[in-house]
Short mmCIF file of C-alpha atoms and ligand atoms in Angstrom, two decimals:
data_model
loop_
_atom_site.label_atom_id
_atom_site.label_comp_id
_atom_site.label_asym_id
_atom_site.label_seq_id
_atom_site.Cartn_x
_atom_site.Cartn_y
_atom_site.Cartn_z
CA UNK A 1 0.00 0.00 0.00
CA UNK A 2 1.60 3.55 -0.65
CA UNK A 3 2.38 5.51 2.05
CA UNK A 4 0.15 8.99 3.28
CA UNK A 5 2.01 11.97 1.83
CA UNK A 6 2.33 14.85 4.20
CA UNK A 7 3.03 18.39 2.50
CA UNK A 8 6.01 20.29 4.55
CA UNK A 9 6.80 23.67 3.01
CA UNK A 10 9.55 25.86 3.56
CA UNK A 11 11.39 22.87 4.74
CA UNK A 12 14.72 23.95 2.97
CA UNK A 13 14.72 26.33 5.76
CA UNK A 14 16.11 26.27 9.31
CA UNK A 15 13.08 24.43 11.38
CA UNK A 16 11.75 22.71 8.10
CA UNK A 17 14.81 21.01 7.55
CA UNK A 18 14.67 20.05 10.99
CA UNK A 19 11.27 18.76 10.90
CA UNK A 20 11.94 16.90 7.36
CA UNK A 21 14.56 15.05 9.02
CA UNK A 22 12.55 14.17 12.26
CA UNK A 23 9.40 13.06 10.18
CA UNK A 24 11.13 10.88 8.57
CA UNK A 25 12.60 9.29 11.12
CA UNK A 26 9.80 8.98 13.66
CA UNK A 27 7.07 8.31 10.73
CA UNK A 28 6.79 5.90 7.72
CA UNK A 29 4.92 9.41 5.61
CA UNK A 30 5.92 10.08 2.31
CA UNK A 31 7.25 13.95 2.87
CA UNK A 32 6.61 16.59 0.10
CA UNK A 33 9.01 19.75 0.52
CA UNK A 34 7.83 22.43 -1.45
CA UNK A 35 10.49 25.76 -1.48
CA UNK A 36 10.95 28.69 -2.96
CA UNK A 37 14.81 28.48 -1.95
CA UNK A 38 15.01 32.06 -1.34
CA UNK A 39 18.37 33.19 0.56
CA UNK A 40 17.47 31.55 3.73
CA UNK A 41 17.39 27.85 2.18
CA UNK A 42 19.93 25.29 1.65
CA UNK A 43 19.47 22.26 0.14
CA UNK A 44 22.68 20.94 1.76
CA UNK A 45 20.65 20.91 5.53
CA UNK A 46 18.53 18.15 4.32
CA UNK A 47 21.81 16.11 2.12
CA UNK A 48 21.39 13.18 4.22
CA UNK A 49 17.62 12.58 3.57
CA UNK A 50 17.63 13.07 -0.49
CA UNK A 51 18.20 9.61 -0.99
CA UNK A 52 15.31 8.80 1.06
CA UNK A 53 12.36 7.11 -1.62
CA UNK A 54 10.08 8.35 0.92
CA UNK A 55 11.55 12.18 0.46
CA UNK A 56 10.73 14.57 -2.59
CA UNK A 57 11.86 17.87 -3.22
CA UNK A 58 9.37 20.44 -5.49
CA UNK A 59 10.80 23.78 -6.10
CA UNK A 60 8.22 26.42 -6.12
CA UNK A 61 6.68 29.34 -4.51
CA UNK A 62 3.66 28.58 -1.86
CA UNK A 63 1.70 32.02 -4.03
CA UNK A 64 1.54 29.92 -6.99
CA UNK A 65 -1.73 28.98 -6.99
CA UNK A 66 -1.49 26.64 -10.05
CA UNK A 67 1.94 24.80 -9.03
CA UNK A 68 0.03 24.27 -5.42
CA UNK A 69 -3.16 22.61 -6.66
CA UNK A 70 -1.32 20.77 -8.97
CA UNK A 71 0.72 19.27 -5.87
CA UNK A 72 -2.28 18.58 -4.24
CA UNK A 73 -3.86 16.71 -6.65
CA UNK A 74 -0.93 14.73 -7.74
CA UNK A 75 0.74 14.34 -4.08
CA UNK A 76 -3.45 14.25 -2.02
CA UNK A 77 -1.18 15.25 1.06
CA UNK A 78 -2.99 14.07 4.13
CA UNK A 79 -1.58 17.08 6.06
CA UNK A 80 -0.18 20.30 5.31
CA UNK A 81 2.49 21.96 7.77
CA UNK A 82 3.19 25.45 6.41
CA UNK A 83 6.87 26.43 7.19
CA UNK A 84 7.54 28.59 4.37
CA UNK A 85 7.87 32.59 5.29
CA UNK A 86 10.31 35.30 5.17
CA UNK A 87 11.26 35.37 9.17
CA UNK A 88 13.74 37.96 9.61
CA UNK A 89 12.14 40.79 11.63
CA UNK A 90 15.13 43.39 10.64
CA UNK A 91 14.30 42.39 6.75
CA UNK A 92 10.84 43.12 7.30
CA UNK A 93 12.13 46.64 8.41
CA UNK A 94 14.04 47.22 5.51
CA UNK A 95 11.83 45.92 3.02
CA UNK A 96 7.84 44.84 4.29
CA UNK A 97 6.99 43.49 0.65
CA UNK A 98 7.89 39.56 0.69
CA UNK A 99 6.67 39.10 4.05
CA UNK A 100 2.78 40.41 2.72
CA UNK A 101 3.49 38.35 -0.45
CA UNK A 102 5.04 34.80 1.11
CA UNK A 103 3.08 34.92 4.66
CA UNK A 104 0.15 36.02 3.76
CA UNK A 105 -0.67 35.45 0.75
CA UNK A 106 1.12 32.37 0.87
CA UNK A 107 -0.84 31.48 3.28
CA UNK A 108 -4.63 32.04 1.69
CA UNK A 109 -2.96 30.07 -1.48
CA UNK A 110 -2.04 26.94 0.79
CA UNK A 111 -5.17 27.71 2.94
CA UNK A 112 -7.80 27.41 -1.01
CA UNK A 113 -5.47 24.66 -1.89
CA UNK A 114 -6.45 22.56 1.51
CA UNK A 115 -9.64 23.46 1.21
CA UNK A 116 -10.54 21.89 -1.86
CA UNK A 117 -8.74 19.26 -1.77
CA UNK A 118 -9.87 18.38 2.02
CA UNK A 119 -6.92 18.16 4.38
CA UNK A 120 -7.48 16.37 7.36
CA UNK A 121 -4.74 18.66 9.10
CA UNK A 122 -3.45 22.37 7.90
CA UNK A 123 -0.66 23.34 10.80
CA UNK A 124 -0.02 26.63 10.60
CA UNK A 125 3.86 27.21 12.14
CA UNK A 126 3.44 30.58 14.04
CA UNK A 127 5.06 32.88 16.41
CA UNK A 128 5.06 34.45 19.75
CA UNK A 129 5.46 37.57 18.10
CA UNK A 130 2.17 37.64 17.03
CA UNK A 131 1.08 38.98 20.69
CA UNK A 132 3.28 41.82 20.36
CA UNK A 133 5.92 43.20 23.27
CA UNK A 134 4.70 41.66 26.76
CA UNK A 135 7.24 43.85 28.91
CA UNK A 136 5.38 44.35 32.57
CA UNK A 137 2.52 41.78 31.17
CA UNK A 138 1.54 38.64 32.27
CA UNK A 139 2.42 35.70 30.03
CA UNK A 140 0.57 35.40 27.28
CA UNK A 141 -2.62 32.79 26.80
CA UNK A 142 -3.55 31.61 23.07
CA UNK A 143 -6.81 33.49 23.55
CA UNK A 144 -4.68 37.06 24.08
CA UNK A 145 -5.36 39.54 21.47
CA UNK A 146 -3.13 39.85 18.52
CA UNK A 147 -0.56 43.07 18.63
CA UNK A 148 2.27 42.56 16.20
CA UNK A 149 4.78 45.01 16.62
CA UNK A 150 6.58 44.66 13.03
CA UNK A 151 5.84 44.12 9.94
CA UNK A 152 7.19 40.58 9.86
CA UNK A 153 5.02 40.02 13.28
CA UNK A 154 1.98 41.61 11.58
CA UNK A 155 2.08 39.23 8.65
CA UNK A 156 2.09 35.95 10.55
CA UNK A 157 -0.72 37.65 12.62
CA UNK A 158 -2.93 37.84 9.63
CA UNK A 159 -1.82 34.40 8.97
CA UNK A 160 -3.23 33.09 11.73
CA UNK A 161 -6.62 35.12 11.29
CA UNK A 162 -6.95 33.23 7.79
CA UNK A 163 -6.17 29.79 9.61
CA UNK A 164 -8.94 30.80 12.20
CA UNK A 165 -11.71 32.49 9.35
CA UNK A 166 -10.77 29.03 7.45
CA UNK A 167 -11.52 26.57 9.98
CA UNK A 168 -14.78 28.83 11.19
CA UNK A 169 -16.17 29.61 7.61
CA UNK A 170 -15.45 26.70 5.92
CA UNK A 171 -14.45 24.39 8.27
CA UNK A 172 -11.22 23.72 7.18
CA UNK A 173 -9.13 21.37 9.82
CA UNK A 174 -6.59 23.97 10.99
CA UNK A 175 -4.13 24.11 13.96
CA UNK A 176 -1.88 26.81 15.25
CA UNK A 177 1.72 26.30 16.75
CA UNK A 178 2.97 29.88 18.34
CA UNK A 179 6.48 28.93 19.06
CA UNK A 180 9.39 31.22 21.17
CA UNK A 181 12.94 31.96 19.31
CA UNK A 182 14.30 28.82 18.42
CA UNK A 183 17.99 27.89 17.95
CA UNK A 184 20.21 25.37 17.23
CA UNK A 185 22.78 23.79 14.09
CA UNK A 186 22.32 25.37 10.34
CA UNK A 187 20.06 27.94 11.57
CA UNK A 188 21.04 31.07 9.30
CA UNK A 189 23.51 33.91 10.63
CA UNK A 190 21.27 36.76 10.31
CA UNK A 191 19.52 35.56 13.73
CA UNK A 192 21.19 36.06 17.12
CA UNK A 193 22.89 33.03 18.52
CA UNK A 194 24.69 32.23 15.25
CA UNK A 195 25.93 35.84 14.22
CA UNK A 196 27.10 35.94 17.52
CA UNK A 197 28.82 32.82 17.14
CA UNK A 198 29.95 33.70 13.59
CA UNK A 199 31.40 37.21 14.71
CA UNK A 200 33.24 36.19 17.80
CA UNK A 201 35.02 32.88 15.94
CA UNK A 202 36.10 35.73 13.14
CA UNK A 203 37.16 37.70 15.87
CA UNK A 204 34.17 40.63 15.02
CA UNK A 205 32.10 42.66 17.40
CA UNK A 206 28.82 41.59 18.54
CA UNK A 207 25.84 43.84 18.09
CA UNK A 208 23.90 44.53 20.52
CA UNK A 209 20.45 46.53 20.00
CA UNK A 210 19.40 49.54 22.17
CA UNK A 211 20.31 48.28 25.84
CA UNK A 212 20.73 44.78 25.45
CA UNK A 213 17.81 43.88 28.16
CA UNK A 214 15.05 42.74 25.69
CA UNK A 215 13.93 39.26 26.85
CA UNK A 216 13.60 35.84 24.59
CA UNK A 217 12.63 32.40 25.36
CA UNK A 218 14.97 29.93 23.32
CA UNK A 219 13.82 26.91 22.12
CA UNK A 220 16.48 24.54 21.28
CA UNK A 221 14.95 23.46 17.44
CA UNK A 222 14.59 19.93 18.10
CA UNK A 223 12.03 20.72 20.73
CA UNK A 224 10.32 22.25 18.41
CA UNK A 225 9.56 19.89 15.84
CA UNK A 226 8.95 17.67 18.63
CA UNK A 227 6.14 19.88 19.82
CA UNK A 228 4.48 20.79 16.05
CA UNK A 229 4.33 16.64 15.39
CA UNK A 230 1.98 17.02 18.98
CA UNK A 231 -0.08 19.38 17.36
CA UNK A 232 0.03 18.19 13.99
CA UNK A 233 -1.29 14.44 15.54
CA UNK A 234 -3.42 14.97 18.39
CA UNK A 235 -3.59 18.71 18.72
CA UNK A 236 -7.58 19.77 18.88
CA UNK A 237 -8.56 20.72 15.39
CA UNK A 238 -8.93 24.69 15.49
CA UNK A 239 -7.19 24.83 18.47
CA UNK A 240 -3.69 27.47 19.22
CA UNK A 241 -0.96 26.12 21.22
CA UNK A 242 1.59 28.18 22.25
CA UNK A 243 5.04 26.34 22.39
CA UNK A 244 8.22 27.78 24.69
CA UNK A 245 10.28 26.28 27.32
CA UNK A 246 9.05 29.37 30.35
CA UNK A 247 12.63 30.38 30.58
CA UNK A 248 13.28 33.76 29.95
CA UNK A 249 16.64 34.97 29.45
CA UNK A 250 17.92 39.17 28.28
CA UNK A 251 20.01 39.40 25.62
CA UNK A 252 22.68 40.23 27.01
CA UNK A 253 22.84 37.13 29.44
CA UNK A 254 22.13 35.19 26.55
CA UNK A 255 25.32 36.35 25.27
CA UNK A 256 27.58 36.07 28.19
CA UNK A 257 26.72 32.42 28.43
CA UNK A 258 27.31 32.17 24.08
CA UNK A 259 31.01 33.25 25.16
CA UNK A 260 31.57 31.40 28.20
CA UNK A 261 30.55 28.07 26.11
CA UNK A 262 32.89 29.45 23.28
CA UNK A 263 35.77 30.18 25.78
CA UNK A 264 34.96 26.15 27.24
CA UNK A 265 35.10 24.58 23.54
CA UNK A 266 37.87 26.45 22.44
CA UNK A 267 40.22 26.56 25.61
CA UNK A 268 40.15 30.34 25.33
CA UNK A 269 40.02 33.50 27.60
CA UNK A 270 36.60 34.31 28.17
CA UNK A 271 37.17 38.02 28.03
CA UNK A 272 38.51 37.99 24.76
CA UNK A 273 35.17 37.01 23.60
CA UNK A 274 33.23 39.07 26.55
CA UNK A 275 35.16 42.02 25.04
CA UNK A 276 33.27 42.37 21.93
CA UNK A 277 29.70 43.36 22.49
CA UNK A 278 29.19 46.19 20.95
CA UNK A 279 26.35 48.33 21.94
CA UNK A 280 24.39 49.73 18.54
CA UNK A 281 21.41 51.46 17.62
CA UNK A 282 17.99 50.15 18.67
CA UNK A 283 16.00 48.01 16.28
CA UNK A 284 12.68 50.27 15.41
CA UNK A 285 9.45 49.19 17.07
CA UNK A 286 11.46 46.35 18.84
CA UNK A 287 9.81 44.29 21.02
CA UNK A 288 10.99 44.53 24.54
CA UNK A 289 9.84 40.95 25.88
CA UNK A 290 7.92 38.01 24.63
CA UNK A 291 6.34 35.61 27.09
CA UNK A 292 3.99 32.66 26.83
CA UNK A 293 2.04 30.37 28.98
CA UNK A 294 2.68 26.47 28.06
CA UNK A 295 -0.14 25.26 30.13
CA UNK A 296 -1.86 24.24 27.86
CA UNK A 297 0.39 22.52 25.39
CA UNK A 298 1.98 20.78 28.48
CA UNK A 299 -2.12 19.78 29.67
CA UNK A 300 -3.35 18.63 26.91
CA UNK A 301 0.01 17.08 25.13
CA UNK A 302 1.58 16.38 27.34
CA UNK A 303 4.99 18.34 25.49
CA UNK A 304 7.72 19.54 27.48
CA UNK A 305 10.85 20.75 26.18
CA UNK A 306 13.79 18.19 26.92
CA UNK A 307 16.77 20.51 25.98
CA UNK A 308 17.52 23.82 28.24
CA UNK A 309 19.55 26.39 27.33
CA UNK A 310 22.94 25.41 28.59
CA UNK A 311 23.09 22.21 27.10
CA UNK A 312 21.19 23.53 23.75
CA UNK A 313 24.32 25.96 23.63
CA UNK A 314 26.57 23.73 24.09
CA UNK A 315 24.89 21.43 20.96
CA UNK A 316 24.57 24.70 19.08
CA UNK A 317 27.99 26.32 19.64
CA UNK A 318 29.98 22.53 18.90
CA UNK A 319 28.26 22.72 15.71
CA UNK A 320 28.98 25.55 14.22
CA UNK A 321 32.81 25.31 15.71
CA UNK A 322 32.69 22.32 13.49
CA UNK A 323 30.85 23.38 10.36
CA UNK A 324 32.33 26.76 9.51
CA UNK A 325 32.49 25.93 6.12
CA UNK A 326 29.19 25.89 6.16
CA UNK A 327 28.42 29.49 7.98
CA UNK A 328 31.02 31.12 5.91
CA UNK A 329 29.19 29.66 2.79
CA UNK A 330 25.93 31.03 4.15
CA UNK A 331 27.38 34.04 4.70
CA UNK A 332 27.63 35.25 1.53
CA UNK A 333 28.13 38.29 -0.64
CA UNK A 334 24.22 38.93 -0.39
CA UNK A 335 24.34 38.50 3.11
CA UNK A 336 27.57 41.05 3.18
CA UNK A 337 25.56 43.80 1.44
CA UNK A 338 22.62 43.03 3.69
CA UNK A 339 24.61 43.25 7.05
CA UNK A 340 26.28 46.45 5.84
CA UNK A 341 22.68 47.85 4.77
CA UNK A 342 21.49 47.22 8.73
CA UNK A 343 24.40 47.28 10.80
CA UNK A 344 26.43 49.88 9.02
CA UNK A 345 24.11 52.45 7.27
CA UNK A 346 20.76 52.15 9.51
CA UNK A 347 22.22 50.54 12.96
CA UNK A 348 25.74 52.72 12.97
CA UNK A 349 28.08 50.20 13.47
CA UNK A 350 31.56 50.87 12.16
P1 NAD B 1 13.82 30.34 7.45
O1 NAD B 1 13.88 31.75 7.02
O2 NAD B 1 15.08 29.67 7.90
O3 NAD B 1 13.23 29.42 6.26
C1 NAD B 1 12.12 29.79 5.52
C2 NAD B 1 12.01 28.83 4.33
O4 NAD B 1 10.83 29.18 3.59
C3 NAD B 1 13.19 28.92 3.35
O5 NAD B 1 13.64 27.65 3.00
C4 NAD B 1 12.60 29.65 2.15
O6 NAD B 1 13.21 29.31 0.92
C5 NAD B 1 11.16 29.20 2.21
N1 NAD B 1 10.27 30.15 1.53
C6 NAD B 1 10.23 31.51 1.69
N2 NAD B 1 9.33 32.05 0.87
C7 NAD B 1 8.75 31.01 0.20
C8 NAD B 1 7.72 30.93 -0.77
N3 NAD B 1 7.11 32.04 -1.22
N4 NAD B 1 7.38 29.72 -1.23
C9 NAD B 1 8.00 28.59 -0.81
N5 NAD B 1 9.00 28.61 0.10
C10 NAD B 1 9.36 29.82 0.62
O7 NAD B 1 12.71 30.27 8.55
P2 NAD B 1 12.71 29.50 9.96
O8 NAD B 1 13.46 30.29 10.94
O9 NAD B 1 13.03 28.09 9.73
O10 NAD B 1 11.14 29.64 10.33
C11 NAD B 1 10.21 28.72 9.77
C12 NAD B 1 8.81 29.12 10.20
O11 NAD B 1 8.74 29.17 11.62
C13 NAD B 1 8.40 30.51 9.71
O12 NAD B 1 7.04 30.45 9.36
C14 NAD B 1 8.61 31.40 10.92
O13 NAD B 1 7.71 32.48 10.91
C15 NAD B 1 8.27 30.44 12.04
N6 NAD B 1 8.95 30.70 13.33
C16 NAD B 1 10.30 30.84 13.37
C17 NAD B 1 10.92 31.00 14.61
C18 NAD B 1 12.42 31.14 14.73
O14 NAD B 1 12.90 31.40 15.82
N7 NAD B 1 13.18 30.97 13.67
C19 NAD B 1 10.14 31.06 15.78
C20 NAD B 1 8.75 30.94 15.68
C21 NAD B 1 8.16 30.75 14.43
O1 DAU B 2 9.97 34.95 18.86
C1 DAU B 2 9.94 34.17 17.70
C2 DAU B 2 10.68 34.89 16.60
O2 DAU B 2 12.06 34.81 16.94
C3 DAU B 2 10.44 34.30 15.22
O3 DAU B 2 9.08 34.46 14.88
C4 DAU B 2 11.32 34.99 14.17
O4 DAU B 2 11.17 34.32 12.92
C5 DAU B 2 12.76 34.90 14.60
O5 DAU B 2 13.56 35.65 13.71
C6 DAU B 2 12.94 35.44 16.03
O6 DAU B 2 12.75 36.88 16.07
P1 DAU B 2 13.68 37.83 16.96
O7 DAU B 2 13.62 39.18 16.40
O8 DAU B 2 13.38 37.68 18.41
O9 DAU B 2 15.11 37.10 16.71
P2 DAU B 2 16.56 37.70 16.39
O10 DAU B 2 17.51 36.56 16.42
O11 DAU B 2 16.56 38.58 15.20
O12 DAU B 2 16.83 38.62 17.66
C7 DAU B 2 16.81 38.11 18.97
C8 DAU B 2 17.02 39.27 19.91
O13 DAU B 2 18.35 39.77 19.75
C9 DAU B 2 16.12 40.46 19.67
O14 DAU B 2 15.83 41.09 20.90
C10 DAU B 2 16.97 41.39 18.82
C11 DAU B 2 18.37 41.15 19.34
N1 DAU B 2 19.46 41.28 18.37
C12 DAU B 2 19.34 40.62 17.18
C13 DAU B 2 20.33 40.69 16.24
C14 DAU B 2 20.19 39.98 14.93
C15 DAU B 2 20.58 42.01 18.68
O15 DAU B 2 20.70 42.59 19.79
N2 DAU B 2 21.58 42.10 17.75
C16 DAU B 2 21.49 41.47 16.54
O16 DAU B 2 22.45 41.61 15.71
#
């Protein structure tokens, strides 16, 4: 009998290829990746799967409304789970157009797409950005109101509106994972924890934005995809589940421990790496602190995260220690000329 096909987009990305690789092990699915490959894919984070029967790659854009119902109707894809997005809140600064374009309408394409072909599971892969900066608040419940701070945030907010309208008009099967910052190997260096990483090993400074006290919750990736298989299997149909470990942890704290780790792998002087931060501009409209309740993820799912942040570092920072090849080959002349646009011209680094 053939195997169920399940439809992953965006999974040439940082938590897609994740999730590829962890469906595939943990399930006997057939697993459709269909992406763009914009800057923020590589094919080479899923190299060890290709030769997988059960694994097929489809280049294409999630707003191409023909290419999509074609897949469906060729692939009938049991589930969707919608990766694809631009996710880089400073690019959505610079340049709000692909976010409105990939998350949104994206989004309604995948969403028409599901519903005529009748999914038995759309999982929407969201954010805790969608409830905007919780600074002084309490943390947030899936029923909070929506208040996206940028325009990156505001376009997975209406994302999730069309998954709820969807499900409530036409009662399309759709679930909603609101997930904290993750981290981990081959995620791209224009986030955080690996730009860090990248900049100290070249022996750069470290940007910091505005004051350096803006709080996260890191998820260690694995978590993650651990969590969205939950959701995607047994979550309630319509239902929002936030997904974070409850740790929260400023910026710069986040860093110290990045160097201290660095200065333990490498048998260096933690103040050479210390040193470097390098105190720059604010980001506009940035978000001082995101918080969210697991309660109910943890209730009804029984999830937990299995990783904390120490030992996610440590898995993160060995990585990239050993696969600079690969983060130098990611960082490449686009991303050059797109650092220089933020840090340099807008952000007034040096
Ligand atoms: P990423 O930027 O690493 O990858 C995005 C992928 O989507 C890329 O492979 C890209 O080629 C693909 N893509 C972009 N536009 C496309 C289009 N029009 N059609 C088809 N494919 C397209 O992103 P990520 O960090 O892995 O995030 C994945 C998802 O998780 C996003 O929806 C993001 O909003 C959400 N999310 C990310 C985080 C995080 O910390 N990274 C946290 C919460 C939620
Ligand atoms: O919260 C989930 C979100 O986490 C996801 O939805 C986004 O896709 C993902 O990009 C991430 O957004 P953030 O803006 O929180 O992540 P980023 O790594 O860009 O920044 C983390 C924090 O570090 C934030 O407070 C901004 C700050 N920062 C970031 C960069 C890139 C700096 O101080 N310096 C930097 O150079």
């Amino acid at each position: 009998m053939e195997q169920r096909a399940v439809l992953v987009t965006g999974g040439c990305g940082f938590i897609g290829s994740h999730f590829v690789r962890y469906l595939l092990r943990e399930r006997s699915w057939r697993v459709v990746n269909l992406d763009k490959l914009t800057y923020a894919a590589d094919l080479a984070r899923l190299s060890d799967v290709t030769s997988d029967p059960r694994y097929q790659f489809v280049r294409g854009d999630v707003t191409d409304a023909e290419l999509v119902g074609e897949l469906f109707r060729r692939e009938r894809p049991w589930a969707v789970i919608n990766f694809a997005a631009e996710s880089h809140v400073d690019r959505s600064i610079l340049d709000p157009a692909p976010f409105l374009e990939t998350n949104v309408r994206g989004v309604y394409t995948l969403l028409e797409a599901a519903r005529r072909h009748q999914v038995e599971r759309f999982l929407q892969v969201s954010t805790d950005e969608v409830y905007g900066d919780v600074e002084g608040l309490p943390p947030r419940v899936e029923e909070d109101p929506l208040q996206p701070s940028s325009p990156y945030a505001a376009s997975k907010a209406s994302a999730d509106l069309l998954c709820l309208a969807y499900r409530r008009t036409y009662g399309l099967p759709t679930l909603i994972a609101r997930s904290s910052n993750n981290y981990g190997p081959y995620q791209h260096p224009e986030k955080l924890i690996p730009l860090a990483i990248r900049n100290l090993l070249k022996g750069d400074a470290v940007p910091v934005y505005g004051d350096g006290r803006q709080v996260r919750d890191w998820l260690f990736v694995e978590d993650n995809c651990r969590a969205l298989l939950e959701v995607l299997e047994r979550g309630r149909v319509g239902g929002v589940y936030n997904v974070a470990t409850g740790v929260r942890t400023s910026n710069l704290e986040l860093l110290r421990r990045i160097c201290m780790v660095l200065a333990e792998e490498l048998a260096a002087d933690p103040n050479s790496f210390l040193s470097r931060m390098e105190f720059v501009r604010d980001r506009p409209g940035h978000d001082r602190a995101y918080a969210v309740s697991v309660e109910r993820i943890r209730n009804e799912l029984g999830w937990r995260p299995s990783v904390d942040l120490q030992e996610g570092l440590r898995r993160t920072v060995r990585w990239f220690i050993g696969n600079r090849a690969w983060l130098e080959r990611t960082a490449d002349d686009s991303y050059r000329a797109y650092y220089e646009a933020v840090y340099v011209q807008q952000w007034g680094m040096p």
